[in-house]
CSV table of C-alpha atoms in Angstrom, one decimal:
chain,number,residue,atom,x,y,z
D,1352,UNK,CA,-25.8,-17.6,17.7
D,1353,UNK,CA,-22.8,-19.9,16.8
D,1354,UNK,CA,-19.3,-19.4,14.2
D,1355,UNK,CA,-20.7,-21.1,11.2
D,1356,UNK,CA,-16.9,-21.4,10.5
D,1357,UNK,CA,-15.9,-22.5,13.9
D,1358,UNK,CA,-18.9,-25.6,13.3
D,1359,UNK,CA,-17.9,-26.6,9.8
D,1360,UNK,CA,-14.2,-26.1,10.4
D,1361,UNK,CA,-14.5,-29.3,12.2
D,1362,UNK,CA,-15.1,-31.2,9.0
D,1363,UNK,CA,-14.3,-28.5,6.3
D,1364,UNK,CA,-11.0,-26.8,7.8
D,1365,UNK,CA,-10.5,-23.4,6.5
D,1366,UNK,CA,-8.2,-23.5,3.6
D,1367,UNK,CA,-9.2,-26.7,2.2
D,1368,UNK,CA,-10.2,-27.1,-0.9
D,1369,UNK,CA,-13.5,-29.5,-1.4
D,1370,UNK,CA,-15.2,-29.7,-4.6
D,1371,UNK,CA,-19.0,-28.4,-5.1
D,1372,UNK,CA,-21.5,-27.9,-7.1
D,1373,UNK,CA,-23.9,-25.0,-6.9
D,1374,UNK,CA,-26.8,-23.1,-9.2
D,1375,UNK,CA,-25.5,-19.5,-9.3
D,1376,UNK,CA,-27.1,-16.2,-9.5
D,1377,UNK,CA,-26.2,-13.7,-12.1
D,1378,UNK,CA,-24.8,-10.5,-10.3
D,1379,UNK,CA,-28.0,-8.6,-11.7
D,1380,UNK,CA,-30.3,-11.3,-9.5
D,1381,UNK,CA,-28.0,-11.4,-6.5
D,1382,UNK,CA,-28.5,-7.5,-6.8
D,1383,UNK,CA,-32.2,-7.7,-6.4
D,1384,UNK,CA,-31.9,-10.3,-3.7
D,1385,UNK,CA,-29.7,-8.5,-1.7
D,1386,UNK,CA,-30.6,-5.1,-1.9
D,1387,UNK,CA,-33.1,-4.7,1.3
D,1388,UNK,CA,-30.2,-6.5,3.5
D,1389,UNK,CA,-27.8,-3.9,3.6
D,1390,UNK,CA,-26.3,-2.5,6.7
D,1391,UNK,CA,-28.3,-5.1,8.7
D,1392,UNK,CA,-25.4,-7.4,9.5
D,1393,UNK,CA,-24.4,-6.3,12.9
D,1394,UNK,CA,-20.9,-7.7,14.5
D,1395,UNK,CA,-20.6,-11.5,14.4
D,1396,UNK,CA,-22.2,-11.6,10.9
D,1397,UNK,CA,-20.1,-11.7,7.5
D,1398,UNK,CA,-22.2,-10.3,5.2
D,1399,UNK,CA,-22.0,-12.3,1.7
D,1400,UNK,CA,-20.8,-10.6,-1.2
D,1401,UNK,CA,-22.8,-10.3,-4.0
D,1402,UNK,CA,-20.1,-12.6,-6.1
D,1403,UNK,CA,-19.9,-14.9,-3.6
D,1404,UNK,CA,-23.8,-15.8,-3.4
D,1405,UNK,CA,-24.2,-19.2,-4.2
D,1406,UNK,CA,-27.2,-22.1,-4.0
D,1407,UNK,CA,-25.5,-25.3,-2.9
D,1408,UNK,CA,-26.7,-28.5,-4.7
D,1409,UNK,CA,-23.6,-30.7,-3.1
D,1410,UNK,CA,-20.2,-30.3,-0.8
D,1411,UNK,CA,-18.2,-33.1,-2.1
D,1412,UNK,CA,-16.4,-33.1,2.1
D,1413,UNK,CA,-13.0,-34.0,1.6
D,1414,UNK,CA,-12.8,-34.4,-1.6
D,1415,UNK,CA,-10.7,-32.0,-4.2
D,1416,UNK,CA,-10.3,-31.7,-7.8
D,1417,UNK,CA,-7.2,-33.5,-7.8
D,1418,UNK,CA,-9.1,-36.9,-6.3
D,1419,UNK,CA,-11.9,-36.7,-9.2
D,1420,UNK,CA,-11.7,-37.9,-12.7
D,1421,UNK,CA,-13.6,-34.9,-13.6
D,1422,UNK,CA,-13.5,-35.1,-17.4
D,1423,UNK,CA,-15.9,-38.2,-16.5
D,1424,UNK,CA,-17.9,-36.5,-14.1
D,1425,UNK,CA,-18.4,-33.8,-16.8
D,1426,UNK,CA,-19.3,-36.0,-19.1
D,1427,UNK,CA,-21.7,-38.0,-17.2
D,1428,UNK,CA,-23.3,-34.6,-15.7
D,1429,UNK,CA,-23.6,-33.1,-19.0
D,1430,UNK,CA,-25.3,-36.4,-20.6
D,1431,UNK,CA,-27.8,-35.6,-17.7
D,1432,UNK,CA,-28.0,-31.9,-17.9
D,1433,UNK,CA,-29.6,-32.2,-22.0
D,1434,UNK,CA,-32.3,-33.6,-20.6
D,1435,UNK,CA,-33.6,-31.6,-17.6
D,1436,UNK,CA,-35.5,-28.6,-18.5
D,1437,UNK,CA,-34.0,-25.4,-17.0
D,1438,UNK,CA,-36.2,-23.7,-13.9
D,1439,UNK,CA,-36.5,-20.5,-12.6
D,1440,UNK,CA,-35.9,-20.9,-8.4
D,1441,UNK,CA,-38.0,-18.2,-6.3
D,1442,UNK,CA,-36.4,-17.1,-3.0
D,1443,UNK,CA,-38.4,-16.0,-0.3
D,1444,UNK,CA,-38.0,-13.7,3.0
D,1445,UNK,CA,-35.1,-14.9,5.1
D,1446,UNK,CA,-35.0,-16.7,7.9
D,1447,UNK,CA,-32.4,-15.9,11.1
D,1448,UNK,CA,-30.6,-19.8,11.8
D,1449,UNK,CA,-28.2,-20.8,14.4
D,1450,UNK,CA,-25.4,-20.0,12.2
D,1451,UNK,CA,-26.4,-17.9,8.6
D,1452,UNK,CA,-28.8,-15.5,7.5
D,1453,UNK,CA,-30.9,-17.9,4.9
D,1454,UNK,CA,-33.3,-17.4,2.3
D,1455,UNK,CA,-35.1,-20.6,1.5
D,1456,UNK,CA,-36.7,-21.0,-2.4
D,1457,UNK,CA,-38.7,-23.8,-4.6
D,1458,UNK,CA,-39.8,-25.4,-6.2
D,1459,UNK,CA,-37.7,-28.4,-4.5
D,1460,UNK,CA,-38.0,-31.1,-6.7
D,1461,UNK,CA,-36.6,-30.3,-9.7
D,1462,UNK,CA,-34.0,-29.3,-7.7
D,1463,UNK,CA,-33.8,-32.9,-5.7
D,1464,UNK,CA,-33.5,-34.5,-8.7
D,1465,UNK,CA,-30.6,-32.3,-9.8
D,1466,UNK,CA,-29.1,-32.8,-6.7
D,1467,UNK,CA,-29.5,-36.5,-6.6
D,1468,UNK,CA,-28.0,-37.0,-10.3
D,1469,UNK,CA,-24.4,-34.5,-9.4
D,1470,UNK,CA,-23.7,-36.9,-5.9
D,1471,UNK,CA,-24.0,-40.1,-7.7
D,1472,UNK,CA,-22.6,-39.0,-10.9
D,1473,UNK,CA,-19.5,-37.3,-7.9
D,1474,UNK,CA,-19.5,-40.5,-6.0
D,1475,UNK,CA,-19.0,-42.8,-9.2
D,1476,UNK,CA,-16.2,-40.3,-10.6
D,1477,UNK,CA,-13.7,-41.1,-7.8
D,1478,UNK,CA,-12.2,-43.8,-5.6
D,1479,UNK,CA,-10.9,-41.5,-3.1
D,1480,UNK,CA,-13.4,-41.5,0.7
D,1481,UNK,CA,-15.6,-38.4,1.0
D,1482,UNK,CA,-19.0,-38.0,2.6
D,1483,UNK,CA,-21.2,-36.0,0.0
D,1484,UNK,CA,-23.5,-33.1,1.7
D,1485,UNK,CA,-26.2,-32.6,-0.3
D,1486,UNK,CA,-28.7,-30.0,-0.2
D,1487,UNK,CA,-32.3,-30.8,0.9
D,1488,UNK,CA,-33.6,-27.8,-0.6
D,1489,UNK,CA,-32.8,-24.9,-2.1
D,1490,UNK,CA,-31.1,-22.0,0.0
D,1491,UNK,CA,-28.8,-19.1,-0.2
D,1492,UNK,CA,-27.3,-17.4,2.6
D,1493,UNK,CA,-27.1,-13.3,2.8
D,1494,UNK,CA,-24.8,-13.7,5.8
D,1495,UNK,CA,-22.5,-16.2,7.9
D,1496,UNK,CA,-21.8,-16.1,11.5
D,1497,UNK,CA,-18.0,-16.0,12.2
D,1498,UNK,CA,-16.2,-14.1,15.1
D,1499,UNK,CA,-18.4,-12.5,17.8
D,1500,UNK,CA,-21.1,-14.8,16.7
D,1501,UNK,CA,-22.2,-15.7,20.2
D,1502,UNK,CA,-23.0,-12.0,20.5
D,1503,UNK,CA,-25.8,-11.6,18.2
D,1504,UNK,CA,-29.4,-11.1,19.6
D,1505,UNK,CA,-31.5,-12.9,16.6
D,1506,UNK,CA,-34.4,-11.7,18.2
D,1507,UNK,CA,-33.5,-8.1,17.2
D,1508,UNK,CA,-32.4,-9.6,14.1
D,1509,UNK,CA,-35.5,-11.1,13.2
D,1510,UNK,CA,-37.2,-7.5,14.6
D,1511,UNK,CA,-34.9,-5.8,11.8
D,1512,UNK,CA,-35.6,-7.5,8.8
D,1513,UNK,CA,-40.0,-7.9,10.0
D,1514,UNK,CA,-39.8,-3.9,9.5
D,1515,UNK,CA,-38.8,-4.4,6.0
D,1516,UNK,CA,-42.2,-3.4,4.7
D,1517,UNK,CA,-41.8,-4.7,0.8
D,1518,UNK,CA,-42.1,-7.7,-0.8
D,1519,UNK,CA,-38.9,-9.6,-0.6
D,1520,UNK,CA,-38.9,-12.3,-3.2
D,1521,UNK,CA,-36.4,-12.6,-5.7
D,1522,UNK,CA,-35.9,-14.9,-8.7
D,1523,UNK,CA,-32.4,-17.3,-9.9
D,1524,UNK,CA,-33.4,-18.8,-13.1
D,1525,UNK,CA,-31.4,-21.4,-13.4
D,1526,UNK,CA,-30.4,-22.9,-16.7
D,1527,UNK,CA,-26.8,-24.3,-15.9
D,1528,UNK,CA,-25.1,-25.7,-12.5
D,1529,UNK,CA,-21.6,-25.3,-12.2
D,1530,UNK,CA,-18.9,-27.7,-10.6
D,1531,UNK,CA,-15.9,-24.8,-8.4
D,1532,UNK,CA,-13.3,-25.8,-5.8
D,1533,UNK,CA,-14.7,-24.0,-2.6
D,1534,UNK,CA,-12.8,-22.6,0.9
D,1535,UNK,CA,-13.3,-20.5,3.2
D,1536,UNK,CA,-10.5,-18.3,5.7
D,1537,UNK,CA,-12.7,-18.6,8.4
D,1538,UNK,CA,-14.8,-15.6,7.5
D,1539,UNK,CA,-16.1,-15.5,4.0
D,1540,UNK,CA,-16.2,-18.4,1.3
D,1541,UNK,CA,-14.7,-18.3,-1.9
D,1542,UNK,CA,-13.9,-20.7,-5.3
D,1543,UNK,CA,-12.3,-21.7,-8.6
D,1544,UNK,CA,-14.6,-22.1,-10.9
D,1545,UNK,CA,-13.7,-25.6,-12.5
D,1546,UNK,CA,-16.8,-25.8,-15.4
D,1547,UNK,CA,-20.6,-24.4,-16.4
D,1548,UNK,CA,-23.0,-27.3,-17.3
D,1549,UNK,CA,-25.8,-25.8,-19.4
D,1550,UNK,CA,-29.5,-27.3,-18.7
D,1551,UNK,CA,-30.9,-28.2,-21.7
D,1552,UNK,CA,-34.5,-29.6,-21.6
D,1553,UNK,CA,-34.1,-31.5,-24.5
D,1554,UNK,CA,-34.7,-35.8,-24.5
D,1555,UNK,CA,-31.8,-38.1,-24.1
C-alpha cells in the first residue's frame, strides 16, 4: 500500500489549513460504524478516531478561511440548504484501497447535488486560485495509510475484515453539512469547525 499523507502532501502539505465541507456523524453513529474495526489496523495504518470520522462533500485545495468571504458563502449555502430535504446516508462493508480503509454509502445523488451546490457556491465566494476536490460519492475512511504503509499485506487485510461474520451497515443521517478548516501532521486529520448548515426540506 502507499502513505496516504506522503500522496496528498504533494498538493495538501501537512500543516496547511484548506477549507472543507463534510456531512458528519454523531459520535453515537461513528460508534456503531466503527465498532467491528477495532484492533484491525496493523502498522502502516492510522486508525481514525471516532471524532475525527468525517464524509467529504469538497477539499477546497489551497484555499483557507482567510481567502473566502464566508459570510457570503454561508449565506448562499444556507439559501440552498432550506430547500433540500435531509437524507439518511447508509454505509456499507469496507473496502481495502491503495491508501485508506473506506466504507462506501448511497444513495449518491442527493448527495451529488449537495456536493455540486457547496463547490460553486465555494468557487463564487472567493477570488483567490484553488482547485476544488469534490467528492464523487459518499465515503468515510476507518483508517489512513501513513508511515510503514508500503508494509501492509491487503490481502490479509481484506482476509481480516471477510471473517467479520455480522452485518456491517451503519447509518449517518444527515440533516446539516458543515463548512471546518482541515490539516493533517502527516498521520491523522484534524479541524476548526467554522459553521453547521441545517438541511431543511422546505421550498425556496
Amino acid at each position: 500500500m502507499e502513505n496516504f499523507f506522503a500522496r496528498v502532501g504533494r498538493v495538501w502539505p501537512a500543516g496547511r489549513r484548506d477549507l472543507h465541507w463534510h456531512i458528519l456523524p454523531t459520535l453515537a453513529e461513528a460508534e456503531a460504524i466503527a465498532a467491528p474495526y477495532k484492533g484491525l489496523a496493523p502498522q502502516g495504518l492510522a486508525s481514525v478516531p471516532l471524532d475525527g470520522m468525517h464524509c467529504t462533500l469538497m477539499h477546497a485545495v489551497g484555499l483557507g478561511v482567510d481567502d473566502a468571504d464566508t459570510d457570503t458563502l454561508l449565506k448562499e449555502v444556507g439559501d440552498y440548504a432550506r430547500s433540500v430535504e435531509p437524507v439518511a446516508l447508509t454505509f456499507d462493508r469496507p473496502a481495502v484501497g491503495a491508501v485508506a480503509v473506506e466504507i462506501s454509502g448511497w444513495p449518491g445523488r442527493q448527495f451529488a447535488g449537495i456536493v455540486e451546490a457547496v463547490t460553486q457556491a465555494t468557487a463564487r465566494s472567493t477570488g483567490a486560485a484553488f482547485k476544488p476536490a469534490p467528492s464523487r460519492y459518499p465515503h468515510m475512511s476507518l483508517a489512513y495509510t501513513t508511515d510503514g504503509a508500503e508494509d501492509v499485506d491487503a490481502v490479509t487485510l481484506k482476509a481480516a475484515l471477510a471473517d467479520i461474520e455480522q452485518p456491517l451497515s451503519g447509518t449517518v443521517f444527515a440533516d446539516r453539512i458543515h463548512l471546518v478548516e482541515q490539516w493533517h501532521d502527516g498521520r491523522h486529520i484534524m479541524w476548526e469547525p467554522i459553521a453547521e448548515v441545517p438541511l431543511a426540506g422546505r421550498p425556496g
